[in-house]
């Protein structure tokens, strides 16, 4: 650990892709702020990072709450230092066919994915602009290309691609890149919940998805964390406004 250690913020870091990304960025040398709705839920992530010799703090914030995001980012800056990496990962599902989708299903998904990425990116950009350096990575999805039962989620994940491309144009002159990763099927509690909702055993669900994926396996959170690690690295400074599909195939 040094005074010049770079600081990364990962939202939705209590579990799944966010937890794996927090651990990967810590292994890459970042001091990591693991943000989730409830700080206590990030205890395992922070403990795993500490056990591996890294530095991390847990921060509680709802990414869709403007004041909470501003407070959380200021706390990170005071505690660890100015953030130079943001991973917009926090997410929720409210799947339903269009005719059954409620206003709340729509608004919740838009709030967490789109408004959350907007609020977190706006809060960190001032630190990044001051440093003339930054890396913003947002989680899109293959669902951005359209997915039955996910009109809300697909719209949000497609929206994040337009958001990312726009940030890359606005923030590029300040040494800040903005990119998206678009995972396919990744084994997490989110996909386990989807299997439960459609009434399919999770192992069978995974086997079916693996069979239709060119690399013949499902994804792991570490697969996504690896791509994020690259986009968060200093060497990726000429890669911006891009969407990298991490899907075991070319669905992009
Ligand atoms: P996950 O296991 O459900 O984890 C999501 C995390 O985000 C949870 O810890 C959750 O906290 C947190 N969160 C939810 N709402 C939040 C809010 N308003 N503020 C702060 N934190 C919040 O999901 P995952 O599968 O790891 O997915 C991570 C990201 O990748 C999401 O953006 C997802 O859409 C995207 N993605 C996933 C897949 C996949 O196959 N798994 C594929 C493509 C894209 P609580 O537990 O407290 O709700």
XYZ file of C-alpha atoms and ligand atoms in Angstrom:
300
model
C 0.000 0.000 0.000
C 1.332 3.457 -0.917
C 0.003 7.005 -0.766
C -0.344 6.895 -4.527
C -2.487 3.760 -4.471
C -5.349 4.252 -6.922
C -8.908 4.011 -5.643
C -11.735 2.058 -7.255
C -15.444 2.164 -6.425
C -17.500 -0.914 -7.254
C -21.284 -0.744 -6.777
C -23.328 -3.832 -5.970
C -20.156 -5.357 -4.514
C -21.802 -7.520 -1.844
C -21.974 -10.548 -4.113
C -21.834 -11.906 -7.653
C -20.020 -9.974 -10.371
C -19.515 -6.934 -8.117
C -17.812 -8.970 -5.384
C -15.543 -10.718 -7.912
C -14.692 -7.373 -9.518
C -13.881 -5.759 -6.174
C -11.542 -8.639 -5.361
C -9.936 -8.561 -8.790
C -9.318 -4.793 -8.680
C -7.831 -5.136 -5.182
C -5.511 -7.849 -6.518
C -4.607 -5.442 -9.336
C -3.431 -2.969 -6.662
C -6.439 -0.704 -6.139
C -7.803 0.354 -2.774
C -11.440 -0.637 -3.199
C -14.687 0.850 -1.926
C -17.278 -1.924 -1.995
C -20.656 -0.194 -2.233
C -23.996 -1.917 -1.751
C -27.426 -1.086 -0.345
C -26.270 -2.199 3.070
C -22.587 -1.848 4.065
C -22.819 -4.924 6.305
C -23.550 -7.052 3.239
C -20.104 -6.165 1.872
C -18.337 -7.639 4.921
C -17.419 -10.868 3.103
C -16.061 -8.978 0.093
C -13.943 -6.699 2.294
C -12.713 -9.642 4.406
C -11.698 -11.603 1.289
C -9.739 -8.604 0.005
C -8.027 -8.093 3.375
C -7.193 -11.807 3.624
C -5.486 -11.573 0.224
C -3.416 -8.600 1.430
C -5.509 -5.864 -0.177
C -7.235 -2.748 1.130
C -10.992 -2.213 1.052
C -13.856 -0.504 2.833
C -17.578 -1.266 2.819
C -19.933 1.596 2.032
C -23.727 1.542 2.237
C -25.643 3.510 -0.411
C -28.626 3.125 -2.684
C -27.193 4.060 -6.081
C -30.543 5.505 -7.160
C -30.512 8.037 -4.274
C -28.686 11.200 -5.310
C -27.832 12.417 -1.795
C -26.698 8.951 -0.683
C -24.412 8.653 -3.709
C -22.855 12.093 -3.133
C -22.269 11.252 0.533
C -20.794 7.835 -0.286
C -18.387 9.152 -2.913
C -17.240 11.991 -0.613
C -16.684 9.422 2.152
C -14.587 7.265 -0.192
C -12.516 10.274 -1.263
C -11.852 11.224 2.376
C -11.129 7.686 3.549
C -9.222 6.109 0.664
C -8.460 9.042 -1.646
C -9.897 10.415 -4.879
C -11.560 7.675 -6.907
C -10.011 6.990 -10.303
C -12.092 3.921 -11.224
C -15.874 3.490 -11.050
C -17.628 0.232 -11.860
C -21.399 0.733 -12.261
C -22.476 -2.807 -11.414
C -25.434 -2.590 -8.976
C -28.482 -4.156 -10.548
C -31.902 -5.666 -10.044
C -34.382 -7.655 -12.120
C -38.149 -7.127 -12.292
C -38.871 -9.455 -15.221
C -42.358 -9.675 -16.666
C -43.999 -9.828 -20.072
C -44.977 -6.353 -21.228
C -48.694 -6.784 -20.583
C -47.999 -7.804 -16.989
C -45.170 -5.341 -16.292
C -46.139 -2.835 -13.607
C -45.120 0.814 -13.430
C -43.030 -0.141 -10.432
C -41.273 -2.972 -12.351
C -40.280 -0.430 -14.985
C -39.293 2.393 -12.624
C -37.245 0.219 -10.260
C -35.096 -1.201 -13.038
C -34.578 2.215 -14.626
C -33.716 3.732 -11.240
C -31.062 1.241 -10.227
C -29.364 0.625 -13.579
C -29.693 3.904 -15.460
C -30.229 6.557 -12.799
C -27.716 4.736 -10.561
C -25.019 4.783 -13.239
C -25.794 8.424 -13.986
C -25.633 9.517 -10.331
C -22.439 7.570 -9.555
C -20.686 8.713 -12.729
C -21.626 12.351 -12.106
C -20.398 12.118 -8.517
C -16.997 10.631 -9.413
C -16.288 12.673 -12.544
C -15.300 15.771 -10.606
C -12.521 13.833 -8.855
C -11.464 12.258 -12.139
C -11.456 15.582 -13.996
C -9.288 17.095 -11.231
C -6.855 14.186 -11.594
C -7.099 14.303 -15.404
C -7.495 10.528 -15.185
C -10.318 8.065 -14.792
C -11.876 4.788 -15.857
C -15.650 4.268 -15.813
C -16.958 0.785 -16.598
C -20.688 0.060 -16.648
C -22.439 -3.302 -16.728
C -24.599 -3.713 -19.801
C -25.865 -7.160 -20.847
C -26.610 -9.315 -23.871
C -30.216 -8.507 -22.911
C -29.571 -5.067 -24.456
C -30.111 -6.863 -27.773
C -33.624 -7.863 -26.676
C -34.854 -10.555 -24.310
C -38.367 -11.882 -23.722
C -39.756 -10.782 -20.358
C -37.174 -8.043 -19.918
C -38.496 -4.922 -21.689
C -37.407 -2.843 -18.671
C -33.996 -4.475 -18.202
C -33.196 -4.599 -21.947
C -34.056 -0.903 -22.291
C -31.868 -0.025 -19.297
C -28.941 -2.127 -20.499
C -29.198 -0.681 -24.032
C -29.476 2.759 -22.456
C -26.233 2.178 -20.593
C -24.486 1.643 -23.915
C -25.613 5.081 -25.161
C -24.734 6.586 -21.792
C -21.254 5.048 -21.986
C -20.584 6.287 -25.510
C -21.658 9.800 -24.526
C -19.445 9.826 -21.422
C -16.516 8.732 -23.570
C -17.020 11.787 -25.811
C -17.533 14.286 -22.961
C -14.838 12.984 -20.619
C -12.173 11.861 -23.085
C -10.441 15.273 -23.102
C -9.849 14.843 -19.355
C -8.067 11.497 -19.628
C -11.194 9.599 -18.612
C -12.388 6.546 -20.509
C -15.901 5.081 -20.344
C -16.665 1.571 -21.495
C -19.263 -1.116 -20.943
C -19.056 -4.845 -20.505
C -22.060 -6.853 -21.652
C -22.116 -10.257 -19.982
C -24.075 -13.215 -21.202
C -25.232 -15.852 -18.725
C -23.165 -15.592 -15.528
C -23.731 -17.868 -12.538
C -24.873 -15.572 -9.702
C -27.853 -15.134 -7.407
C -29.457 -13.042 -10.162
C -29.522 -15.945 -12.646
C -30.454 -18.369 -9.867
C -33.486 -16.181 -9.184
C -34.383 -16.239 -12.890
C -34.254 -20.058 -12.913
C -36.474 -20.143 -9.832
C -38.953 -17.728 -11.419
C -39.364 -19.879 -14.531
C -39.506 -23.042 -12.404
C -36.355 -24.728 -13.735
C -33.689 -26.392 -11.575
C -30.627 -24.080 -11.590
C -28.194 -26.853 -12.621
C -30.440 -27.834 -15.544
C -30.848 -24.143 -16.438
C -27.060 -23.746 -16.579
C -26.606 -26.914 -18.642
C -29.140 -25.681 -21.202
C -27.450 -22.284 -21.462
C -23.996 -23.885 -21.737
C -25.190 -26.110 -24.608
C -26.328 -23.092 -26.648
C -23.164 -21.038 -25.922
C -20.294 -21.365 -28.445
C -17.627 -22.015 -25.755
C -19.981 -24.639 -24.241
C -19.984 -23.323 -20.723
C -21.730 -20.678 -18.662
C -19.893 -17.620 -17.385
C -18.427 -17.021 -13.945
C -18.202 -13.657 -12.176
C -14.411 -13.877 -12.616
C -14.846 -13.896 -16.416
C -16.497 -10.485 -16.211
C -14.069 -9.196 -13.569
C -11.188 -10.006 -15.924
C -12.636 -7.845 -18.712
C -13.342 -5.028 -16.238
C -9.777 -5.292 -14.928
C -8.491 -4.670 -18.436
C -10.775 -1.671 -19.043
C -9.832 -0.247 -15.622
C -6.123 -0.531 -16.336
C -3.894 2.398 -17.242
C -2.873 0.671 -20.469
C -6.456 0.713 -21.790
C -6.395 4.507 -22.179
C -7.011 4.460 -25.949
C -10.047 2.179 -25.625
C -13.188 4.187 -24.905
C -16.868 4.237 -25.800
C -16.757 0.495 -26.392
C -18.985 -2.386 -25.394
C -17.196 -5.684 -24.771
C -19.481 -8.712 -24.839
C -18.333 -11.274 -22.273
C -20.696 -13.970 -23.369
C -18.803 -17.029 -24.585
C -19.811 -16.084 -28.104
C -20.277 -13.147 -30.450
C -23.716 -11.918 -29.328
C -22.969 -8.300 -30.013
P -26.595 -9.931 -8.073
O -25.923 -11.184 -7.678
O -28.083 -9.826 -7.960
O -25.903 -8.715 -7.299
C -26.360 -7.399 -7.466
C -25.934 -6.574 -6.277
O -26.402 -5.221 -6.497
C -26.560 -7.071 -4.964
O -25.581 -7.138 -3.956
C -27.607 -6.007 -4.673
O -27.839 -5.774 -3.298
C -26.966 -4.762 -5.266
N -27.932 -3.706 -5.469
C -29.197 -3.822 -5.959
N -29.804 -2.633 -5.960
C -28.922 -1.739 -5.474
C -28.971 -0.341 -5.225
N -30.080 0.386 -5.501
N -27.885 0.255 -4.712
C -26.768 -0.450 -4.417
N -26.659 -1.778 -4.620
C -27.727 -2.412 -5.148
O -26.272 -9.562 -9.618
P -25.091 -10.028 -10.606
O -25.586 -11.188 -11.361
O -23.794 -10.073 -9.898
O -25.120 -8.788 -11.631
C -24.276 -7.652 -11.485
C -24.496 -6.719 -12.675
O -24.234 -7.437 -13.888
C -25.923 -6.191 -12.801
O -25.906 -4.881 -13.301
C -26.532 -7.132 -13.806
O -27.629 -6.551 -14.445
C -25.362 -7.360 -14.734
N -25.459 -8.601 -15.516
C -25.559 -9.831 -14.923
C -25.643 -10.975 -15.704
C -25.751 -12.360 -15.117
O -25.944 -13.310 -15.912
N -25.638 -12.544 -13.831
C -25.623 -10.853 -17.113
C -25.528 -9.593 -17.682
C -25.434 -8.462 -16.878
P -29.067 -6.489 -2.521
O -28.684 -7.904 -2.408
O -29.110 -5.800 -1.206
O -30.278 -6.273 -3.366
